[in-house]
Short mmCIF file of C-alpha atoms and ligand atoms in Angstrom, two decimals:
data_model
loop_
_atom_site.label_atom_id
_atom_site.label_comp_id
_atom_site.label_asym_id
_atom_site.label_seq_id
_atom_site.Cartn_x
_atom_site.Cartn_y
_atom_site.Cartn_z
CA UNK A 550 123.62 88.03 149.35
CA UNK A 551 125.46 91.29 149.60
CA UNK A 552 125.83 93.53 152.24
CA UNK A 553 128.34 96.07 152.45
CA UNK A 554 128.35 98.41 154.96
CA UNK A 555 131.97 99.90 156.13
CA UNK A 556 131.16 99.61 160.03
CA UNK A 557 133.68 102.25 161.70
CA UNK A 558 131.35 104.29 164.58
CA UNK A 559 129.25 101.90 164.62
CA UNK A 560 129.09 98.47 166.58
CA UNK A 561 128.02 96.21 163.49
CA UNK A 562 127.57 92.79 164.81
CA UNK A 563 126.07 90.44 162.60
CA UNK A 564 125.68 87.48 165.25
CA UNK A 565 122.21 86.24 163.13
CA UNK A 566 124.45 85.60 159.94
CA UNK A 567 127.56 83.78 162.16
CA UNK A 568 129.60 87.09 160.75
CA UNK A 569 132.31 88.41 163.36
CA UNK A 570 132.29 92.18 163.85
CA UNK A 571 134.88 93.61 161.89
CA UNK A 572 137.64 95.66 163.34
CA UNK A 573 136.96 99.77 162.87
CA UNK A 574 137.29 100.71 159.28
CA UNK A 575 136.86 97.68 157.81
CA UNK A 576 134.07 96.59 155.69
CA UNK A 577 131.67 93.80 156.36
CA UNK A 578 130.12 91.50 153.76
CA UNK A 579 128.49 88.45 153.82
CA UNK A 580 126.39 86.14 152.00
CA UNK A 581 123.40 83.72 151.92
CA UNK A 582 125.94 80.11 151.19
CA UNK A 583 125.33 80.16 155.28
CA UNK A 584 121.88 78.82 154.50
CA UNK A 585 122.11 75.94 153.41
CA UNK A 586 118.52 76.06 151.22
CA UNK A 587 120.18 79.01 149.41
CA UNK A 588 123.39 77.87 147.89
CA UNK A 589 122.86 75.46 145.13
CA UNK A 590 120.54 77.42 143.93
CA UNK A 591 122.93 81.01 144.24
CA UNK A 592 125.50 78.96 142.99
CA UNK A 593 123.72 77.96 140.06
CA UNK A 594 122.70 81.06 139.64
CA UNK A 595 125.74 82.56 139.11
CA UNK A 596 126.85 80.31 136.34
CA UNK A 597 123.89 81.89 134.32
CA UNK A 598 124.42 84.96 134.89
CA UNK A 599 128.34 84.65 134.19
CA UNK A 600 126.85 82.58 130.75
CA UNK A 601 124.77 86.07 130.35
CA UNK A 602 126.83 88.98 131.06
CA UNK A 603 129.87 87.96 129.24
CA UNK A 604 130.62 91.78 128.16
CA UNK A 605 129.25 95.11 130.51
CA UNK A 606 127.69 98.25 129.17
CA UNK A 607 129.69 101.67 128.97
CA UNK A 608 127.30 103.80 128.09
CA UNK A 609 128.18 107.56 128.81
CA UNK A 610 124.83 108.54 127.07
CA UNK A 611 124.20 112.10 127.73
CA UNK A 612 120.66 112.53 126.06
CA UNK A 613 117.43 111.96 128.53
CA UNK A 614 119.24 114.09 131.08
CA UNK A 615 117.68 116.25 134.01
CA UNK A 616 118.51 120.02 134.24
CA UNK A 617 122.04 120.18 133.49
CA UNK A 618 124.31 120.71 130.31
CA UNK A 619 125.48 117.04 129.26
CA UNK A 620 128.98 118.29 129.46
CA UNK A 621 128.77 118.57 132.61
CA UNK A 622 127.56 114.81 133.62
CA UNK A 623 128.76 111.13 133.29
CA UNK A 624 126.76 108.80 133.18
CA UNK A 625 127.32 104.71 133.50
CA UNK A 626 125.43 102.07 132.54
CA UNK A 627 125.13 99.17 135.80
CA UNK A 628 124.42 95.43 135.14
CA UNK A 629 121.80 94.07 137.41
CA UNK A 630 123.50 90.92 138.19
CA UNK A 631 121.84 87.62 139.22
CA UNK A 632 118.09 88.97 139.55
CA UNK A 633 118.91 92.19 141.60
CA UNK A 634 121.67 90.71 143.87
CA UNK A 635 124.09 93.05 142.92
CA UNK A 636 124.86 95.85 140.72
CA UNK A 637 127.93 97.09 138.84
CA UNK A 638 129.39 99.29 136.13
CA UNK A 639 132.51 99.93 134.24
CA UNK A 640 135.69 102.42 135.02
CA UNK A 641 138.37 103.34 133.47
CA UNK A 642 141.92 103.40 135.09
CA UNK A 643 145.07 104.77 133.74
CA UNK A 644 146.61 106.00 130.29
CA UNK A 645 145.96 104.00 128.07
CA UNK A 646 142.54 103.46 129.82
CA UNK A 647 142.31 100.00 131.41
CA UNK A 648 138.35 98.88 131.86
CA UNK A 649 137.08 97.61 135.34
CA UNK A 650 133.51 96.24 136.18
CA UNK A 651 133.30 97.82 139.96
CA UNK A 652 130.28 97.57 142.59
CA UNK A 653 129.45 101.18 143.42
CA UNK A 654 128.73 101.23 146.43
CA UNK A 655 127.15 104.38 148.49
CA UNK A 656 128.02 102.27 151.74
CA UNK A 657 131.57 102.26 151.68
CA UNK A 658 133.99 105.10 151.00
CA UNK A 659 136.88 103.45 149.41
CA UNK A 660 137.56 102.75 145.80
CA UNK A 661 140.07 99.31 145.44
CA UNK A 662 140.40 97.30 142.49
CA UNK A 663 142.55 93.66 141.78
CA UNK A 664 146.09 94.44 140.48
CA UNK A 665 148.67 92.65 138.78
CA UNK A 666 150.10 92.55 142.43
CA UNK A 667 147.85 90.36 143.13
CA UNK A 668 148.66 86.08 142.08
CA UNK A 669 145.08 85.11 143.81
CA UNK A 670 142.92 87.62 141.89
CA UNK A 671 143.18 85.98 138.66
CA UNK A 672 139.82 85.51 138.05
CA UNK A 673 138.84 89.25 137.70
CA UNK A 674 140.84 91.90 135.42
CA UNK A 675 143.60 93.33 136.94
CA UNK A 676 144.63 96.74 137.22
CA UNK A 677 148.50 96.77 136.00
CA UNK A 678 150.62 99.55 137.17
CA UNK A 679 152.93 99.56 134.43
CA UNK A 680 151.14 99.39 131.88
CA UNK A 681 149.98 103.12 132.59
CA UNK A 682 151.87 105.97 132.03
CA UNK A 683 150.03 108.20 134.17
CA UNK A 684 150.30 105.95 137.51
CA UNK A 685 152.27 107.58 140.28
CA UNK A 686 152.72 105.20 143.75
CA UNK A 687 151.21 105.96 147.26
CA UNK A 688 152.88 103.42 148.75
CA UNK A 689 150.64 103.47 152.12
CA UNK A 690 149.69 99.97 153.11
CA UNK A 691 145.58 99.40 152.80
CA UNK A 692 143.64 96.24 153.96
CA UNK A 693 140.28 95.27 154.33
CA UNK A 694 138.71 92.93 156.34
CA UNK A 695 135.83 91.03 155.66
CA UNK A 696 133.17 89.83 158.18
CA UNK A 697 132.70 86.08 156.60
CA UNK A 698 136.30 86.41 157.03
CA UNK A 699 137.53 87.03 153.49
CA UNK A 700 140.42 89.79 153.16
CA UNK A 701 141.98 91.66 150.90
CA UNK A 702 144.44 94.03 150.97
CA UNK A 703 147.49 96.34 149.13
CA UNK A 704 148.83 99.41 148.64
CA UNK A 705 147.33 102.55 147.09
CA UNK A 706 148.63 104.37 144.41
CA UNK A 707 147.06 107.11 142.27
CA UNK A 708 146.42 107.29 138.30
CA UNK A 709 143.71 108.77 135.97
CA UNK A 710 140.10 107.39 136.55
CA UNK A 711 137.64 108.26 134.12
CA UNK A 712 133.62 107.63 134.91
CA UNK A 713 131.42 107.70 132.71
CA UNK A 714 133.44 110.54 130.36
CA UNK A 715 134.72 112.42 134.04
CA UNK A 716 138.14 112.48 133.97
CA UNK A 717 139.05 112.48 136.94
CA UNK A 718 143.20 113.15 137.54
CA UNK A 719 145.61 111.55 140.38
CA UNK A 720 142.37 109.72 142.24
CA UNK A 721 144.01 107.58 144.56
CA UNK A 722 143.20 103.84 144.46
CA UNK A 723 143.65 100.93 146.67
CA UNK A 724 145.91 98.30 144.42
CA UNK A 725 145.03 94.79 145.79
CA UNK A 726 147.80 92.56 146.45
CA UNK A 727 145.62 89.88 147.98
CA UNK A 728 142.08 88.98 147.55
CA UNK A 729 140.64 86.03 149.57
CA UNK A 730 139.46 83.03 147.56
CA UNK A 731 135.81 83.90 148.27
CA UNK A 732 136.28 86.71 145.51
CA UNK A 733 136.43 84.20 143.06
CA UNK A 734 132.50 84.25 142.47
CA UNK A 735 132.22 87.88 142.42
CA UNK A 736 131.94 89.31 138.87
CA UNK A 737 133.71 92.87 140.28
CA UNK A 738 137.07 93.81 140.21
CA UNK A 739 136.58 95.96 142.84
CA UNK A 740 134.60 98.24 144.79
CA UNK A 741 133.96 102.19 144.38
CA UNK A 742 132.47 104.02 147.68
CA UNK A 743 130.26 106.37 147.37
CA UNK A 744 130.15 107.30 151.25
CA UNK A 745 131.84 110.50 153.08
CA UNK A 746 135.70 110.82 153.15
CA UNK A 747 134.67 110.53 156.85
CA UNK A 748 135.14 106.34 156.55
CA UNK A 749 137.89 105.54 153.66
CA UNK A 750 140.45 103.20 155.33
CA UNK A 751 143.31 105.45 155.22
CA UNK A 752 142.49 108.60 156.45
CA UNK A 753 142.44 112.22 154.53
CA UNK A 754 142.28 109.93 150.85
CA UNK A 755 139.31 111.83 149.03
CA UNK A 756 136.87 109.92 147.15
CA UNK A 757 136.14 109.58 143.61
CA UNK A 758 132.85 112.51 144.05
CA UNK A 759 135.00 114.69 146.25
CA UNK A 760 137.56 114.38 143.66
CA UNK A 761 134.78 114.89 140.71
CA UNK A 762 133.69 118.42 142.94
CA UNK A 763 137.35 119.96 144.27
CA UNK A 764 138.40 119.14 140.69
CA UNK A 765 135.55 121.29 138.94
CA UNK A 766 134.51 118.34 136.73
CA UNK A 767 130.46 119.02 137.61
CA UNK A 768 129.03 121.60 137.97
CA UNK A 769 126.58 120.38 140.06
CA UNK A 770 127.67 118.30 143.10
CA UNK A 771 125.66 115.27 143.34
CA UNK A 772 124.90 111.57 141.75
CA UNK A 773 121.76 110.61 140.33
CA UNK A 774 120.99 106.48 140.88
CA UNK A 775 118.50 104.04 139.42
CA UNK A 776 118.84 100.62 139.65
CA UNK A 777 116.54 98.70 137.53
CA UNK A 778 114.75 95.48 138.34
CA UNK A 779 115.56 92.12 136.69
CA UNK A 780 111.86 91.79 136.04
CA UNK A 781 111.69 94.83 134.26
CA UNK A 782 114.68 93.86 132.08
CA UNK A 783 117.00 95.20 134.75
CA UNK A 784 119.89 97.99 133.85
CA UNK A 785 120.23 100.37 135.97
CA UNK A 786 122.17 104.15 135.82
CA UNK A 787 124.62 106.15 138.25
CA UNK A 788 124.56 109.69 136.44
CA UNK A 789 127.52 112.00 137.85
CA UNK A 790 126.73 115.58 138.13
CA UNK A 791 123.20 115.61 137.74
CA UNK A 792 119.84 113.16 137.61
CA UNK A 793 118.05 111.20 135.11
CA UNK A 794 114.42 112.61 134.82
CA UNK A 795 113.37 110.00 132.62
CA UNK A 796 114.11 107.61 135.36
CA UNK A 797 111.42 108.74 138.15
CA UNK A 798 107.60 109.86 138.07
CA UNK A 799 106.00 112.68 140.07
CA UNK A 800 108.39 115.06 141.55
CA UNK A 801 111.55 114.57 143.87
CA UNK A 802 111.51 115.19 147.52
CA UNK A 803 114.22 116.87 149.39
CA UNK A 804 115.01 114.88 153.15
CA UNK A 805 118.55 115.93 155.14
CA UNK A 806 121.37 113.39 155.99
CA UNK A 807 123.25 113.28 158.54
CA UNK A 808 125.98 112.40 157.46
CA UNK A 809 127.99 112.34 160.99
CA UNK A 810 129.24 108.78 160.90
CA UNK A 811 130.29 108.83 156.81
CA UNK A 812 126.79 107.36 155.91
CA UNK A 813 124.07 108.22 154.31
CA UNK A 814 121.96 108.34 157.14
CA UNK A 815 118.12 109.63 156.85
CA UNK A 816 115.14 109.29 159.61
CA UNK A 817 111.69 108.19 158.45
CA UNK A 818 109.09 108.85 160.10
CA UNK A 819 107.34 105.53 160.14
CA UNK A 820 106.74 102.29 158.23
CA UNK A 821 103.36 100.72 157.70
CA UNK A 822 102.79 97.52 155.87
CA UNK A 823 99.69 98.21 153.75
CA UNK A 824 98.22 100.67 155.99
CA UNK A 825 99.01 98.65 159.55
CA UNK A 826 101.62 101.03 160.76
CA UNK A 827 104.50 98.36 162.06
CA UNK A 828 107.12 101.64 163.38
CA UNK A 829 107.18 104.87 164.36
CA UNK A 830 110.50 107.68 163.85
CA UNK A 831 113.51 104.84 162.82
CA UNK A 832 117.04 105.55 160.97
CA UNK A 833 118.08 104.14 158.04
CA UNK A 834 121.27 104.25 156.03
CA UNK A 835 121.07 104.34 151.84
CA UNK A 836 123.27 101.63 151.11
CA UNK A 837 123.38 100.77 146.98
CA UNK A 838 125.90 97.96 148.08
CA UNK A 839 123.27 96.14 150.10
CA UNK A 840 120.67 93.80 148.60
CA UNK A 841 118.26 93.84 150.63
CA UNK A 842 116.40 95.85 153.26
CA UNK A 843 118.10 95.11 156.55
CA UNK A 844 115.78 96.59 159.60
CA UNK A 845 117.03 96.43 163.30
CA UNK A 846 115.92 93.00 164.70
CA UNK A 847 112.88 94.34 166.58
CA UNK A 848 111.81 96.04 163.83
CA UNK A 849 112.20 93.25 161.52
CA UNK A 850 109.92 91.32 163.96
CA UNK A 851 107.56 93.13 163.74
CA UNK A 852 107.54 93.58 159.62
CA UNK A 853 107.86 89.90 159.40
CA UNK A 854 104.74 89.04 161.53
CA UNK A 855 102.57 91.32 159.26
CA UNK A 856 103.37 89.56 156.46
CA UNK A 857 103.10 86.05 158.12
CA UNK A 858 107.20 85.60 157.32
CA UNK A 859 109.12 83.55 158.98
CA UNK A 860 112.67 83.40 160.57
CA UNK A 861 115.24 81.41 158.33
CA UNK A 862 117.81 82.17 161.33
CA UNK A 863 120.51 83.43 158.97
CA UNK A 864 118.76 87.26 158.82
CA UNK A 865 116.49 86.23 155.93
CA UNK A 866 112.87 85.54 156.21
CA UNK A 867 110.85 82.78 154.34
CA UNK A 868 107.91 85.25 152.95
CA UNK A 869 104.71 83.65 150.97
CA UNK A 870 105.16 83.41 147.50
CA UNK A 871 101.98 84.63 146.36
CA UNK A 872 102.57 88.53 146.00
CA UNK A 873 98.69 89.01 145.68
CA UNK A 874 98.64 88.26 149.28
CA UNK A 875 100.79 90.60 150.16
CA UNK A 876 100.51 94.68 150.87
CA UNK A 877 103.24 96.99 149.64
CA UNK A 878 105.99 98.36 152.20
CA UNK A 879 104.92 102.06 152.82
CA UNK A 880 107.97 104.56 153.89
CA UNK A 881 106.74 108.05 155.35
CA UNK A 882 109.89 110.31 154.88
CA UNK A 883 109.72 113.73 154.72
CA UNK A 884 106.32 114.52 154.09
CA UNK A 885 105.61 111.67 151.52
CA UNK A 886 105.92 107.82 150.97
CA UNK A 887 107.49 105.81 149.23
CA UNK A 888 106.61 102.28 148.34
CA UNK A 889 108.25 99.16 147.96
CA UNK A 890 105.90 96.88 145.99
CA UNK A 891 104.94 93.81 146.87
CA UNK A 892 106.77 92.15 143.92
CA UNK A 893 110.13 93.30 145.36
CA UNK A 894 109.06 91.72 148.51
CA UNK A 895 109.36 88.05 147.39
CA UNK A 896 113.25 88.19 146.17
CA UNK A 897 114.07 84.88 145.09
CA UNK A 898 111.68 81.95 144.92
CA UNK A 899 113.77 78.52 146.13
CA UNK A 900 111.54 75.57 144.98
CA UNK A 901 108.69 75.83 146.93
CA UNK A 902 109.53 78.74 149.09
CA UNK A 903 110.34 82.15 148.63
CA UNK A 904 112.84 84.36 150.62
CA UNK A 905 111.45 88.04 151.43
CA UNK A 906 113.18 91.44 150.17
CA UNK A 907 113.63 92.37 154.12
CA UNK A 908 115.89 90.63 156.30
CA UNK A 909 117.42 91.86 159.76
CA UNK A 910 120.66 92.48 161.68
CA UNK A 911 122.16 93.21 164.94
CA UNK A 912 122.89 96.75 164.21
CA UNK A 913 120.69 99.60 165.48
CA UNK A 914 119.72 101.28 162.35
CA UNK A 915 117.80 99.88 159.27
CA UNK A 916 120.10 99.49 156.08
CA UNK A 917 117.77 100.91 152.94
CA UNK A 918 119.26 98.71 150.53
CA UNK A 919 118.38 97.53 146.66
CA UNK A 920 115.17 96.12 147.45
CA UNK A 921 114.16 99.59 148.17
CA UNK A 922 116.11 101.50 145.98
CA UNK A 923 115.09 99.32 142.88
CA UNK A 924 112.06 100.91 143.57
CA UNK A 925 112.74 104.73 144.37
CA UNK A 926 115.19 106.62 142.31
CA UNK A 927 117.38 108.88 144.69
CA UNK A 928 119.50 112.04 144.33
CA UNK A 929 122.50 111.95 146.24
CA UNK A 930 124.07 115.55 147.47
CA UNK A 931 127.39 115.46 149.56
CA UNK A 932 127.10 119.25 150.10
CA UNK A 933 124.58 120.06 151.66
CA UNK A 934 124.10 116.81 152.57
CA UNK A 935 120.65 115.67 151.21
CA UNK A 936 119.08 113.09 149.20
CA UNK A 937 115.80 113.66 147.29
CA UNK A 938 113.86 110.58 146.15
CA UNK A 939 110.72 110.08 144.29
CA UNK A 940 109.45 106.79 142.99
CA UNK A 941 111.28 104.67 140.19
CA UNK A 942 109.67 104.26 136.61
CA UNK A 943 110.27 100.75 137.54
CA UNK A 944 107.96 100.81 140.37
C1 LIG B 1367 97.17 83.94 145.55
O1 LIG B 1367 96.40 84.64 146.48
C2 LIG B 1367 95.17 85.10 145.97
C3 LIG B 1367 94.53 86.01 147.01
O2 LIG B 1367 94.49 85.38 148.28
C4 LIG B 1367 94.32 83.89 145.58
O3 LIG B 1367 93.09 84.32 145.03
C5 LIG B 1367 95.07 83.07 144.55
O4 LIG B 1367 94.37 81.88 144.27
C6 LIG B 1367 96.45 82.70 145.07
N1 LIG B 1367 97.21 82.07 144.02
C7 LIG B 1367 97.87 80.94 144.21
C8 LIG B 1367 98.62 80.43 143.02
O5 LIG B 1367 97.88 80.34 145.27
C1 LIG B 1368 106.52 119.00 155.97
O1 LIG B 1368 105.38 119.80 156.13
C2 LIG B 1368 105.54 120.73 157.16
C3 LIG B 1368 104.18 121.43 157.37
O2 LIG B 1368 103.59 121.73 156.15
C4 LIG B 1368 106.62 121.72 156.79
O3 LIG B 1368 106.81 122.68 157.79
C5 LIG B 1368 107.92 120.93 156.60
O4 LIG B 1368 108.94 121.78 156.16
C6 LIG B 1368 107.73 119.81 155.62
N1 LIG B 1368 108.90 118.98 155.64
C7 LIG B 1368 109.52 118.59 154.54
C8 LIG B 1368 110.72 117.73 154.73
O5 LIG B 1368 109.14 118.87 153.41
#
């Protein structure tokens, strides 16, 4: 289980998952191998899916595009690894062009990849230095911390990064050094925030998007994303620039961020399950790098007893595996809703039980992460800030 949040300005204590807080600036992640009914089976299934994915799409396909001129957009193909656990896509680094398979992750704010720095990071491609004739050294000192108590750290330095065809010049880059061994597993090379400048590690280092917009490389400043649904033969597009209308039905709505603490931070108005309403007003950050929907503990509660879930004690909930039995997750935000169906609400079935698409943490604002976003395709505008959202062909 991911869930990668960067927790500066925030108190982010995962007590249910055994996680320490991390430090300010530092990004938390954890995973499910605390429950003990989870990890053969994760383990297991991440020899498939390494059996399955042995090469990654890079796809900068500019056809089926929204309202913008294809020059002006990149677009990159995502892998929806291990049934909707995670999802990530390929970069380019350096002259000549060295290929990365990175997380992108609208939670977070830095972009880091393995290096050649690094001895412990062998199982993932690393980023060499010299091998680029375009790399020019930072030389400020970068670390993360993570909350299951995994690390990684380096320096940063600065070369060419090209997305999806956006060629983006002197974007500077955390080069790992160290990576803990709990890495290992993890099909990424690194990671590539998609937050506000507001929460990169080292202060005043702009991100990739800033970058993309101060640089003139689209026209239009925002980041189209659909992640697909291993069900529906998963995929799954981050479009720079502009928005995939092919990828949504009815029309997009338009709801502000605040985007104070370097999230993407939106208020809904309530949540109902089916048509019980279960909250009223609640905040929620859009967080691509999160698997599932992580609501505030009472909140959770409360979700969980109208679906007749129960409490695994590691923030998951054991949820009935018969989807008919279930209603659909209804959002109001803005003036609409959006839906999370009830097939995303079962998200892995263990033998006889099933774990549920919501689970719950110590933090007090909900976390809208890929179980909802699998379902609603969202625009993502740093400018203004605003997202606009409207349901997922996949839905
Ligand atoms: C699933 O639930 C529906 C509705 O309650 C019921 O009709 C059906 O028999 C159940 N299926 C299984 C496999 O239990
Ligand atoms: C919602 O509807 C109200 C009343 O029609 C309108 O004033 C408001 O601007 C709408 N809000 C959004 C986010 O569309």
């Amino acid at each position: 289980m991911r869930f990668t949040l960067v927790s500066s300005c925030v108190a982010l204590l995962a007590v249910a998952l055994s996680v320490d807080a991390a430090p300010d600036g530092k990004k938390l992640s954890f995973n499910l191998e605390n429950n003990n009914n989870y990890k053969p089976d994760a383990k297991r299934a991440v020899l498939r899916a390494n059996a399955k994915y042995s090469t990654t799409p890079f796809a900068p396909v500019h056809n089926n595009i929204g309202t913008l001129s294809a020059l002006d957009t990149g677009s990159v193909s995502v892998v929806d690894h291990e049934n909707d656990l995670e999802y990530y896509g390929t970069v380019k680094l350096g002259t000549p062009a060295q290929k990365f398979k990175v997380n992108f992750d609208t939670g977070s704010s830095d972009f880091w990849l393995a290096s050649t720095l690094c001895s412990t990071c062998k199982s993932h491609t690393r980023y060499n230095p010299k091998k680029s004739n375009t790399y020019s050294k930072d030389g400020r000192k970068w670390s993360i911390s993570y909350g299951d108590g995994s690390t990684a750290n380096g320096i940063l330095g600065k070369d060419t990064l090209n997305i999806g065809g956006i060629t983006i010049k002197k974007q500077t880059f955390g080069l790992a050094k160290m990576e803990s061994s709990s890495f290992a597993t993890d099909p990424v090379d690194g990671l590539l925030g998609l937050g506000f400048n507001k929460i990169t590690t080292v202060k005043g280092v702009k991100t990739p998007v800033d970058n993309m917009i101060s640089q003139g490389l689209i026209t239009s400043p925002i980041f189209g994303v659909h992640l697909g649904k291993a069900s529906k033969n998963g995929g799954g597009e981050f479009l720079f620039g502009g928005y995939n209308k092919k990828k949504f039905k009815g029309s997009l709505t338009t709801i502000p961020v605040d985007n104070s603490k370097g999230f993407w931070s939106i208020t809904m108005k309530s949540l109902k399950v089916g048509s019980t309403k279960v909250s009223g007003s609640f905040d929620g950050i859009i967080d691509t790098g999160t698997t599932l929907l992580i609501f505030t503990n009472n909140m959770a509660k409360k979700v969980a007893k109208a679906y007749g879930a129960s409490d695994n004690g590691d923030g998951t909930f054991t949820i009935s595996c018969n989807t008919s039995k279930l209603k659909p997750l209804v959002f109001a935000i803005g003036n609409k809703t959006f839906k999370v169906p009830t097939d995303s609400l079962v998200f892995q079935k263990i033998g006889s039980h099933c774990i549920a698409g919501f689970g719950y943490s110590n933090i007090d604002f909900a976390i809208i992460g890929d179980t909802f976003l699998k379902n609603n395709y969202v625009v993502f505008n740093p400018k203004v800030p605003n997202v606009r959202i409207a349901a997922s062909i996949d839905q």
